[in-house]
Coordinates of C-alpha atoms (C1' of nucleotides) in Angstrom, one line a residue:
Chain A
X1 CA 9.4 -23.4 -45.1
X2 CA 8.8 -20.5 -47.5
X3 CA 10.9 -18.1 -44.8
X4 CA 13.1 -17.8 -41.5
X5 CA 10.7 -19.0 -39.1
X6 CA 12.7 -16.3 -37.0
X7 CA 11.4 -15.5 -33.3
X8 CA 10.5 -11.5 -34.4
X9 CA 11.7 -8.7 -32.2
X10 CA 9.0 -7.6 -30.0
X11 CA 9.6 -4.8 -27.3
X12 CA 7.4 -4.2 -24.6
X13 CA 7.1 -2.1 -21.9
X14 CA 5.8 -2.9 -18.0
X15 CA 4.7 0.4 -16.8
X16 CA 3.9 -1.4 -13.5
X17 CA 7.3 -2.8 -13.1
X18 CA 9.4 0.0 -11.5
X19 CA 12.2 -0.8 -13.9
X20 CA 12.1 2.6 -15.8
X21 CA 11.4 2.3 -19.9
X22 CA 15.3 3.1 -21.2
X23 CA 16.5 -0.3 -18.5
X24 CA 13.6 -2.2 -20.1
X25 CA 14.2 -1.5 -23.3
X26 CA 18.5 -2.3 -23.1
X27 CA 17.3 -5.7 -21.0
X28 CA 15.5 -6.7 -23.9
X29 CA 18.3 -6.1 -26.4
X30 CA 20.6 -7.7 -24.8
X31 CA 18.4 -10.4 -24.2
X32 CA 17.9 -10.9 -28.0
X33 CA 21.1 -11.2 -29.0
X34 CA 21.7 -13.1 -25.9
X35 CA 19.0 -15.8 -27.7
X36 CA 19.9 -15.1 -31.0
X37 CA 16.8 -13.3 -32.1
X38 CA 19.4 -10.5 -32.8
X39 CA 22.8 -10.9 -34.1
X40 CA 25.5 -9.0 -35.1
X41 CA 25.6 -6.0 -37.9
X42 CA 21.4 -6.4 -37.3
X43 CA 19.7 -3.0 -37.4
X44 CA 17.6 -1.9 -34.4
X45 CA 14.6 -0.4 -34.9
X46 CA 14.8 3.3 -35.9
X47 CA 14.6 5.9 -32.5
X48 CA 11.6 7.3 -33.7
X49 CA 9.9 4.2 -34.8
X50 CA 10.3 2.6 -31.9
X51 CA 9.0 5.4 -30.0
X52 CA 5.7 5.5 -31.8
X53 CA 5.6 1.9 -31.2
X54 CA 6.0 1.8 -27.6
X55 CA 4.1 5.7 -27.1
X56 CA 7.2 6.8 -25.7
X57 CA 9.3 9.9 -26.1
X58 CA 11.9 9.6 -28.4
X59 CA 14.5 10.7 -25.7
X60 CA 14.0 7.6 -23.9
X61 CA 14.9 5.3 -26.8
X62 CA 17.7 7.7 -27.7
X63 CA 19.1 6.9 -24.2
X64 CA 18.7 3.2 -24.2
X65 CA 20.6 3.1 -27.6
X66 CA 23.3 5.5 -26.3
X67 CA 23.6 3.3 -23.0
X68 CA 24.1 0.4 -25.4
X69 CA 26.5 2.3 -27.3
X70 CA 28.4 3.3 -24.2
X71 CA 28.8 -0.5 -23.3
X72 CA 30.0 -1.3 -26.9
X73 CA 26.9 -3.4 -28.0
X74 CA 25.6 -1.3 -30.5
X75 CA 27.0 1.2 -32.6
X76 CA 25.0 4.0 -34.3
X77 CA 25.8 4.8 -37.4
X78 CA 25.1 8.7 -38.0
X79 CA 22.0 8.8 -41.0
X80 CA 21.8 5.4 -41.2
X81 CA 20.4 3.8 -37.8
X82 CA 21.3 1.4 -35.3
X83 CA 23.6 -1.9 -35.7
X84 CA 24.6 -5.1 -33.5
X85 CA 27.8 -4.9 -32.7
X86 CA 28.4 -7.9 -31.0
X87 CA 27.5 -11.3 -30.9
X88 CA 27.8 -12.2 -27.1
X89 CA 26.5 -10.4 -23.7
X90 CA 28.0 -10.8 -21.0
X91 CA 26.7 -10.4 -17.7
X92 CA 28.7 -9.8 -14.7
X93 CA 28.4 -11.8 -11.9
X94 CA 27.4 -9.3 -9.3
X95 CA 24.9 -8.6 -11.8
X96 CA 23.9 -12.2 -12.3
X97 CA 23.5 -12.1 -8.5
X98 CA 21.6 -9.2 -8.3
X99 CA 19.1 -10.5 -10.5
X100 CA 18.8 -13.5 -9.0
X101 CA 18.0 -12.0 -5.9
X102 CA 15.7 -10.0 -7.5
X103 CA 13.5 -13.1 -9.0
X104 CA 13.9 -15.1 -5.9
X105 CA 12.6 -12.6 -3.3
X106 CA 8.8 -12.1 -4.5
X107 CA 8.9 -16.0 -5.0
X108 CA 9.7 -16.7 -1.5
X109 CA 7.5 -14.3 -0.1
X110 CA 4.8 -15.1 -2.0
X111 CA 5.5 -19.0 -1.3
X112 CA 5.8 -18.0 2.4
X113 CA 2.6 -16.3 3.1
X114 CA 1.2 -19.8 2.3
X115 CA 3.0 -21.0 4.9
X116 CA 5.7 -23.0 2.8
X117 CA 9.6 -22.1 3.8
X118 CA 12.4 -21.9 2.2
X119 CA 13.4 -25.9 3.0
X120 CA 10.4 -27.2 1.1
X121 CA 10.8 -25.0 -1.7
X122 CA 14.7 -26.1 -2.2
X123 CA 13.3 -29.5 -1.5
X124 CA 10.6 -29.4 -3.8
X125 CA 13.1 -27.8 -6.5
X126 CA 15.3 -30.2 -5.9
X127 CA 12.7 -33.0 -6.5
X128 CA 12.0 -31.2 -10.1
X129 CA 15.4 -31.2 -10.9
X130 CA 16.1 -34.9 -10.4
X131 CA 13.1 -35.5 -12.7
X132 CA 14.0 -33.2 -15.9
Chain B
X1 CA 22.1 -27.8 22.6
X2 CA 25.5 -25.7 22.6
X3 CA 23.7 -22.7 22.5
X4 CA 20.3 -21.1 21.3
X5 CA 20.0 -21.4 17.8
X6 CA 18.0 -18.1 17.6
X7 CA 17.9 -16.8 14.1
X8 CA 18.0 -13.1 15.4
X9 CA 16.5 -10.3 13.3
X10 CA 19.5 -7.7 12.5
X11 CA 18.7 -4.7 9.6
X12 CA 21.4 -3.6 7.7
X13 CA 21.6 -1.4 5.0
X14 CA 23.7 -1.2 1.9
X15 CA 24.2 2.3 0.4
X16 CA 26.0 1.4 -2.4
X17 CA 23.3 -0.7 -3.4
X18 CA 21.2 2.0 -5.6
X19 CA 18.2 0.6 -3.4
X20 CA 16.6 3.1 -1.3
X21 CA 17.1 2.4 2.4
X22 CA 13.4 2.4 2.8
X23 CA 12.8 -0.2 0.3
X24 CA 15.7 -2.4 1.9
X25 CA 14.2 -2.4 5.3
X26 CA 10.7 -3.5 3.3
X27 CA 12.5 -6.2 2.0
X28 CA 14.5 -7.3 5.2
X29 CA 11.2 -7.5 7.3
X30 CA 9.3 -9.6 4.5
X31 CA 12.6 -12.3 4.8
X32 CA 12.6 -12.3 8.0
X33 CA 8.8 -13.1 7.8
X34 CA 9.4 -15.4 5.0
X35 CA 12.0 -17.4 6.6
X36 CA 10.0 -17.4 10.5
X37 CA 12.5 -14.7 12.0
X38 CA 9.4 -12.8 12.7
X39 CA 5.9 -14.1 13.3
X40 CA 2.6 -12.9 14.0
X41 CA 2.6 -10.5 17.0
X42 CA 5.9 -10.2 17.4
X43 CA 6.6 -6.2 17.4
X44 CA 9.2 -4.5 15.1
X45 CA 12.1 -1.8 16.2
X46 CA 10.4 1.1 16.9
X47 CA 10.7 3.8 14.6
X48 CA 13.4 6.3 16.7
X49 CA 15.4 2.6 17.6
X50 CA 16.1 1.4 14.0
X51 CA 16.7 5.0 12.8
X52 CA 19.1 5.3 15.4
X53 CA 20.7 1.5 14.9
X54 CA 20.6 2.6 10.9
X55 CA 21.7 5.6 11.4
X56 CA 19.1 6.8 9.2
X57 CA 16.8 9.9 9.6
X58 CA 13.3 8.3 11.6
X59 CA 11.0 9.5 8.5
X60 CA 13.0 6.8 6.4
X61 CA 11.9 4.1 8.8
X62 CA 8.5 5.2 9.8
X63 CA 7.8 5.0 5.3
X64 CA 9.1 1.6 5.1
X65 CA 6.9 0.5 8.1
X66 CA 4.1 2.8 6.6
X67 CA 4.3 0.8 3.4
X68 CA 4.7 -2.7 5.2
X69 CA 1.3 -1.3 6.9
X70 CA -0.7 -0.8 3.5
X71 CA 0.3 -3.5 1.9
X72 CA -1.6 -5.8 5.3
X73 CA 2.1 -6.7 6.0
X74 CA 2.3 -5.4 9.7
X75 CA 0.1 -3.1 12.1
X76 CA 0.5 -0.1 13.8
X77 CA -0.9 1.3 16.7
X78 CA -0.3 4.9 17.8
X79 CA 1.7 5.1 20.8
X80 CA 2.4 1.5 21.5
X81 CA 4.5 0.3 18.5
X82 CA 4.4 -1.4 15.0
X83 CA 3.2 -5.2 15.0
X84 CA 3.7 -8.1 12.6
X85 CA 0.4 -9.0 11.0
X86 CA 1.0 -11.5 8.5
X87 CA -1.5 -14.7 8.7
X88 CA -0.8 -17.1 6.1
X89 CA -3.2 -18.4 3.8
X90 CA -4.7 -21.3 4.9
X91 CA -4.6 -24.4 2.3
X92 CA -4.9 -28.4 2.2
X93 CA -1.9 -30.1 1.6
X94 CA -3.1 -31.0 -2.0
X95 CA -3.4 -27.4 -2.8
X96 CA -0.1 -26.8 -1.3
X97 CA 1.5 -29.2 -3.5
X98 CA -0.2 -27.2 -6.3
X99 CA -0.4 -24.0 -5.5
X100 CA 3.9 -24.8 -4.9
X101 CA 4.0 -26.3 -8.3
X102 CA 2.1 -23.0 -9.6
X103 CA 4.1 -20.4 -8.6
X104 CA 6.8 -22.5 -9.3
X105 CA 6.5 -22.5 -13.0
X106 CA 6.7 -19.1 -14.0
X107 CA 10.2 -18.5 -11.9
X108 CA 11.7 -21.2 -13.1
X109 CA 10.6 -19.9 -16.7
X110 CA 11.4 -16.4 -16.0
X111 CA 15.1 -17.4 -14.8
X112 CA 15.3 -19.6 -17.8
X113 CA 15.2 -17.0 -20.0
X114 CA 17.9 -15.2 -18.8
X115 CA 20.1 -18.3 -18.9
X116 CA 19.3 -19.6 -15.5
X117 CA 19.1 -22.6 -14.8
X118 CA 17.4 -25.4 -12.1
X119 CA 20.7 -25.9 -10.5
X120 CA 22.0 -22.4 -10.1
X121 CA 18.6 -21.5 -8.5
X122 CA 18.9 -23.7 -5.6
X123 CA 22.1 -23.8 -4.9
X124 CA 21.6 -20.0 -4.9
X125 CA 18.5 -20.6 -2.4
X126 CA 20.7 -23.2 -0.2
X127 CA 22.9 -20.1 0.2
X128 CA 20.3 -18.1 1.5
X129 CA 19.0 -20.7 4.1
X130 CA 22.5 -21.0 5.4
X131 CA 22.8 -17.5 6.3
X132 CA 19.3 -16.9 7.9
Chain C
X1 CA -36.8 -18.6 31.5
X2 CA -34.6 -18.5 34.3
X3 CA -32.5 -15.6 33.7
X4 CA -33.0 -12.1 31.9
X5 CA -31.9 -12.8 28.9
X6 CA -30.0 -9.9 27.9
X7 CA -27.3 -9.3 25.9
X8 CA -24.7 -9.3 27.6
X9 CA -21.9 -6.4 26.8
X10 CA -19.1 -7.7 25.1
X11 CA -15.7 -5.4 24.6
X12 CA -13.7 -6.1 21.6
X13 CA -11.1 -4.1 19.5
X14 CA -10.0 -4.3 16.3
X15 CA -6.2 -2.7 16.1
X16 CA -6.2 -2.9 12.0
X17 CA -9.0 -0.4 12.2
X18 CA -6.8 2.9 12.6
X19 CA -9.0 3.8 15.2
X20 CA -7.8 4.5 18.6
X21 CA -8.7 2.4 21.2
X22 CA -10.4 4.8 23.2
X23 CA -12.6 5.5 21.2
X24 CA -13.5 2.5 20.1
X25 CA -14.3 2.0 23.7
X26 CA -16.6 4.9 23.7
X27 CA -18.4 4.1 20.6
X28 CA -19.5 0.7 22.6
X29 CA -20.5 2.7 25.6
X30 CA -22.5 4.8 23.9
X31 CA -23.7 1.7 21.0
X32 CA -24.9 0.0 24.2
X33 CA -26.3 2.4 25.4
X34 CA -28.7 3.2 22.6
X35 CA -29.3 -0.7 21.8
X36 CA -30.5 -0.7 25.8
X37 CA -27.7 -3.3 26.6
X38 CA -26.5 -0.8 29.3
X39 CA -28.9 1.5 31.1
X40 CA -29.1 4.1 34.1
X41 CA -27.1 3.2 36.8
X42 CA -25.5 0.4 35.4
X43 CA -21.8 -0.2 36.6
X44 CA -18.8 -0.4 33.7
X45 CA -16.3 -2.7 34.5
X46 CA -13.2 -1.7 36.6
X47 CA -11.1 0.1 34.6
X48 CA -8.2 -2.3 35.3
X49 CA -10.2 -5.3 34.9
X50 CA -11.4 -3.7 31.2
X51 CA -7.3 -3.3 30.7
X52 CA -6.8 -6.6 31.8
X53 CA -9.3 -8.0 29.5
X54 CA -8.5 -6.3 26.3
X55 CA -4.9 -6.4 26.8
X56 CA -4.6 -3.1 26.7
X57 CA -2.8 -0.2 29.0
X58 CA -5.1 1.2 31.9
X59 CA -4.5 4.1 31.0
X60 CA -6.3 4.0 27.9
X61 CA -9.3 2.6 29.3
X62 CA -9.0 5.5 31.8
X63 CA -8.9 7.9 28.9
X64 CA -11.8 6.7 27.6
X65 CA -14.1 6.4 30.8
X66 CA -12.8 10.0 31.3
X67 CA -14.0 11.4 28.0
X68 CA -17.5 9.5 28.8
X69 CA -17.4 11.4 32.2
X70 CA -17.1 14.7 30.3
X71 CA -19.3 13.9 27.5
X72 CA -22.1 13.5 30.5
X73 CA -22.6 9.9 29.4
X74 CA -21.1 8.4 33.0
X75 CA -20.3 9.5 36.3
X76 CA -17.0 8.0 38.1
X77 CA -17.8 7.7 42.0
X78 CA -14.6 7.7 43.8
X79 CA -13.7 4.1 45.0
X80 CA -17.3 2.5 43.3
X81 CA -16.8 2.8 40.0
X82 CA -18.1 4.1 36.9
X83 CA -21.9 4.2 36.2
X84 CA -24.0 4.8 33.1
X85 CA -25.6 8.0 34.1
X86 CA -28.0 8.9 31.2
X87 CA -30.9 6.5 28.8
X88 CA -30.3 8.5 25.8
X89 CA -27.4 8.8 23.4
X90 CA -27.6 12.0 21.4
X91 CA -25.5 11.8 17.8
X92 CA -25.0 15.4 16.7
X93 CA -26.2 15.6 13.1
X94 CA -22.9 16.4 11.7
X95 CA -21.0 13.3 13.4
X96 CA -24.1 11.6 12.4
X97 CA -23.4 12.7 8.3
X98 CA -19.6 12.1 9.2
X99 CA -20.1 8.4 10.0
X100 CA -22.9 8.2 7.1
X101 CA -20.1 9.0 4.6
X102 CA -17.4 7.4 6.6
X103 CA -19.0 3.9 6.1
X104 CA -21.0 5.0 2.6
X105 CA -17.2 5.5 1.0
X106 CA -16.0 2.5 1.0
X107 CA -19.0 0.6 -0.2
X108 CA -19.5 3.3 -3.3
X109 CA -15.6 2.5 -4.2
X110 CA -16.0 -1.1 -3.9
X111 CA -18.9 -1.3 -6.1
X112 CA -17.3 0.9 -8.5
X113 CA -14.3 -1.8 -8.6
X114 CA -16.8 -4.2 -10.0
X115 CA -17.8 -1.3 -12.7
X116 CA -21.3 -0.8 -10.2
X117 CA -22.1 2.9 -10.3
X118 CA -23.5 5.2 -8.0
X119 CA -26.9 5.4 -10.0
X120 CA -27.0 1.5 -9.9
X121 CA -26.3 1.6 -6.7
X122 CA -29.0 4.2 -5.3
X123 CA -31.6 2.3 -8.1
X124 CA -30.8 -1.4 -6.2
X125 CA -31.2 -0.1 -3.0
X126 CA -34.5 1.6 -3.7
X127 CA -35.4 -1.9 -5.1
X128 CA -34.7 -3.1 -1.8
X129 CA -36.5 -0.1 -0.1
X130 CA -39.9 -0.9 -1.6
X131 CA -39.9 -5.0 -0.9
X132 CA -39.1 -4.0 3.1
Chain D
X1 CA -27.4 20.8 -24.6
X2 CA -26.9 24.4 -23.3
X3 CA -22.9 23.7 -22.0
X4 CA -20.5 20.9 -21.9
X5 CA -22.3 18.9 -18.9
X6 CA -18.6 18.0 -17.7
X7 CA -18.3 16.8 -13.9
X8 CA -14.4 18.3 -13.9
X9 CA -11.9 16.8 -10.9
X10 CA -11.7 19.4 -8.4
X11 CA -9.7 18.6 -5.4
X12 CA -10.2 20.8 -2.1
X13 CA -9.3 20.1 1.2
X14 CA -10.8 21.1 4.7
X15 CA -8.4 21.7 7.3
X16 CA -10.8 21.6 10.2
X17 CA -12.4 18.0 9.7
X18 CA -9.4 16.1 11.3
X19 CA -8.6 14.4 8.5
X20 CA -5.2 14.2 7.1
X21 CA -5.0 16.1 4.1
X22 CA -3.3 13.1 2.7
X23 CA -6.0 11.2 3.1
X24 CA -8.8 13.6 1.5
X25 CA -6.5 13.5 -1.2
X26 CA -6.8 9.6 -1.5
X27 CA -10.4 9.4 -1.1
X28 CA -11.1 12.0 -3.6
X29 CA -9.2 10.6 -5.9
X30 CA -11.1 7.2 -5.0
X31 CA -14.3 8.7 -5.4
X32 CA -13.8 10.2 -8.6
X33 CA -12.6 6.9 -10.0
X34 CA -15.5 5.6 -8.1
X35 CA -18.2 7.9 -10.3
X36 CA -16.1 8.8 -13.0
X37 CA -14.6 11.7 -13.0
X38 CA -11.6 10.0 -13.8
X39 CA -10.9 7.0 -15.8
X40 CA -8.4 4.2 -17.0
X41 CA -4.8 6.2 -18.3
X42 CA -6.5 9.6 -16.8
X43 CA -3.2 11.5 -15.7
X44 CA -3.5 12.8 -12.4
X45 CA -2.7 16.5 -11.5
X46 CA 1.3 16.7 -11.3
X47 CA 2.3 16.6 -7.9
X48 CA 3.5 20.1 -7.8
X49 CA 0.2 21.5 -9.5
X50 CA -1.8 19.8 -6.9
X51 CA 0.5 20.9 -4.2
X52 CA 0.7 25.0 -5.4
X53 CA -3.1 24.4 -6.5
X54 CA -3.6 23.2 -2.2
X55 CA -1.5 25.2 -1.1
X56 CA 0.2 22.5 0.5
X57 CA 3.8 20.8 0.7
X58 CA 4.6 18.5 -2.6
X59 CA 5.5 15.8 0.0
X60 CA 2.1 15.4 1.3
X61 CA 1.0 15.1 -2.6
X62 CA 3.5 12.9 -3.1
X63 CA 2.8 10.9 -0.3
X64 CA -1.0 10.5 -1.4
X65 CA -0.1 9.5 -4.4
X66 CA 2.3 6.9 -3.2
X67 CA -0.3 5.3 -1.3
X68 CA -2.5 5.0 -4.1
X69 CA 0.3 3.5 -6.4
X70 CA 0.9 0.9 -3.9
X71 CA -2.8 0.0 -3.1
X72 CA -2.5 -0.2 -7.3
X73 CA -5.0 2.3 -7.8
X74 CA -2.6 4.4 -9.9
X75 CA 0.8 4.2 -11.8
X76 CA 3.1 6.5 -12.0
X77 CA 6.4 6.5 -14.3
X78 CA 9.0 8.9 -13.0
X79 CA 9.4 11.5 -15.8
X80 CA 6.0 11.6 -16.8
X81 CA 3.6 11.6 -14.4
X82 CA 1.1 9.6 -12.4
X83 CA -1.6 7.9 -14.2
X84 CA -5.5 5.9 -13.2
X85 CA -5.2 2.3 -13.0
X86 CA -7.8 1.0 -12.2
X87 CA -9.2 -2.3 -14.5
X88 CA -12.6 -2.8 -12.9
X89 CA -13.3 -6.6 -12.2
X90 CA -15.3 -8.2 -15.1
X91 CA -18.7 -9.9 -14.0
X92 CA -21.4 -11.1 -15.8
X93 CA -24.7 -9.5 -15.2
X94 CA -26.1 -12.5 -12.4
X95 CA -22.8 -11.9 -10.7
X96 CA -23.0 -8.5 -10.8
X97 CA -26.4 -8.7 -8.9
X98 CA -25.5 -11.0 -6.3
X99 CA -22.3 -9.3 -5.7
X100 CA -24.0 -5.8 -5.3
X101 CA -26.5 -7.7 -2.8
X102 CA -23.1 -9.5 -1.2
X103 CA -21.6 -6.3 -0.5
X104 CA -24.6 -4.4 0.0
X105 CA -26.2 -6.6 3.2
X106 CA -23.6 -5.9 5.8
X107 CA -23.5 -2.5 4.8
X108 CA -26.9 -1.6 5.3
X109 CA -26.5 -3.7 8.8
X110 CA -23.7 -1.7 10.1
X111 CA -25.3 1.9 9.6
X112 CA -28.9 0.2 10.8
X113 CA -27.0 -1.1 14.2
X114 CA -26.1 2.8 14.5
X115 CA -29.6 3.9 13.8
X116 CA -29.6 4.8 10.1
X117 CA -31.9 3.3 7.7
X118 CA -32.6 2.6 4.6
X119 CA -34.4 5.8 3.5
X120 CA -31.6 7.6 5.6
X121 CA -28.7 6.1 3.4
X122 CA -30.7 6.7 0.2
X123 CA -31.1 10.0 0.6
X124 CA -27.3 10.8 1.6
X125 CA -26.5 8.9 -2.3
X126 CA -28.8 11.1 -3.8
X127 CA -27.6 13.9 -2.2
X128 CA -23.6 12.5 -3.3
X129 CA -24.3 12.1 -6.5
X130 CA -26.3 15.2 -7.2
X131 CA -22.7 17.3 -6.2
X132 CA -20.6 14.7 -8.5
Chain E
dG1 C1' 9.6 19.3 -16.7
dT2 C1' 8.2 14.8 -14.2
dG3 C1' 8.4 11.8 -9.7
dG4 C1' 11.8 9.6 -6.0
dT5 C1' 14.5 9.7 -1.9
dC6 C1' 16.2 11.5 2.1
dT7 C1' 17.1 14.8 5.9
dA8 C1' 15.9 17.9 9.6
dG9 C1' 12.8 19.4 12.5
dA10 C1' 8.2 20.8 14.3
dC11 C1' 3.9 19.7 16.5
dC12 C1' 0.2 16.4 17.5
dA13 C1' -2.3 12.1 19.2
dC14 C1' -2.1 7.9 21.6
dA15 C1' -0.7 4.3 25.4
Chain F
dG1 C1' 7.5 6.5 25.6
dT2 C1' 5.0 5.2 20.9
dG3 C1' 3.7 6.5 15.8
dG4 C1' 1.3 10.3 12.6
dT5 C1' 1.3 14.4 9.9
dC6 C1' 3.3 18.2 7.7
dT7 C1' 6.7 21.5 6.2
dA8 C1' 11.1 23.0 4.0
dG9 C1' 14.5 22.0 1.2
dA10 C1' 18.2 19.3 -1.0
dC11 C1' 19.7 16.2 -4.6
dC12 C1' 18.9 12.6 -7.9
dA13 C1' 16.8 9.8 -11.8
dC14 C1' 13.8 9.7 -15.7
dT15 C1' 11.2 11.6 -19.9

DNA sequence: GTGGTCTAGACCACA
DNA sequence: GTGGTCTAGACCACT
């Protein structure tokens, strides 16, 4: 291998989703480091840089990176940029919860207007699961 | 039997939970679909009732059910009350199987990827079915 | 042949439609009027029998007879029934464009969801025009 | 050419046709996608503009636009504004043709089973997209 | 500045 | 009685 054969950093916004840009953009932080594409002392990508990137205004990825700050994963270093700060996310339960809710429900909907309930699909799951 | 087993449709609303109230009554219908609390024909709360049960000003209710109505969910009819509309999609039991193991996939994928796994997901689902 | 073989006149709502069912009971009257399924001095049905038949509250059906009565398209003879009491339906030209674009609408915007414009549109049906 | 030949958005409502002015919103914001007017990332009027521009309540902007985000017509992103949607269907040219003659047929059957014919609806397109 | 949510309350149309 | 439309105005979240 002549380099890291790294998974590269790649934000991307869902204008669709709902979720505003500044939650999209912390998700996918965390969710690096969280799979080691990002890891501690890293830089992010400059404010600005990112901004042009993603055709965003700049005070969007200013408040993502201060949220990030504020929960002590980050730390912004004043003239420098943007650093890792830690090398594990952790998610709450309630949070862990919520977003499970939050994957499940469009899956079971979309599942039941096909007619199929919630016993096949646990059945069906289960099934999957003994075969992994 | 001991005693009907009906599976009785109750809204409830949680105001701590950042989602809007009309959006959590969207949400409470579609289960209740999803899960065969409400079938085809069978008529909501009227507006007035629910805003009164929810203690919720009627122009809350009448957008969730306005919404429900757009998206082909239920149907309204002036004066006489709002009406669940949903006819599910017809398919062999072949397709079934597949169209199951298709939108399957990508959940399974998407929970993956934020570190959950097969097991969490259904015992999270066998959860839900308990407490229809 | 045995019998005249007319056709016969057939009431049928559609509640997704958004429009009232009164007036879609008028807009048959008077359809069947002009198509010559229903001419001078031809009874309606009861207006409790039409209720019972559509499932629908007497009171609309009522409603609508009434509005036919004042449009001058029936006459209600006290304990006979209602009777068809003209051969011609009239469409004022303004209800007459009204309907035109009500029904042109959503064609123009399904087209245009395929990328099919107006001019495509107007040049296909001419097409059409000239191989009548 | 003599001027810019621009076909600008112009919305305008008529309080007398019965229409909601929700709803004329809608459809002329359907129609201009429909010939143009506006396209793919277009940002629509703010919702205040529109409303001081109307003369009418922001909510009944608002709630025009809503309905259009959930039909998936447009997006909007809070903060920034509400923007066209619309990815027309791709087809390939034999497609195209027999899905303008799919769509076409029972159109041209309603508005002949209420008397308007082909000529008729020709001349009401011609006369549409003359005022585009 | 943008849109989102919710309330309060009026008036209308329909069954 | 039912739902539909619209206004006025408040407060919040996001860019």
């Amino acid at each position: 291998m002549q380099k890291e054969d790294v998974k590269k950093l790649e934000f991307s916004l869902d204008p669709k989703s709902g979720v505003p840009y500044y939650k999209q953009i912390i998700i996918q932080v965390e969710m690096a480091i969280a799979d080691g594409r990002l890891s501690k002392d890293e830089q992010l990508p400059t404010v600005r840089s990112l901004a042009v990137d993603l055709r965003i205004n700049p005070n969007t990825v200013a408040r993502a990176y201060n949220e990030l700050e504020i929960r002590g994963i980050v730390t912004t270093q004043q003239g420098s940029g943007t650093f890792i700060n830690t090398q594990e996310i952790e998610i709450s339960a309630v949070e862990r919860e919520r977003f499970l809710a939050e994957i499940t429900r469009p899956f079971i909907i979309k599942a039941a207007s096909y007619g199929i309930n919630l016993q096949e699909i646990i059945k069906y799951l289960m099934e999957l699961e003994k075969n992994i």
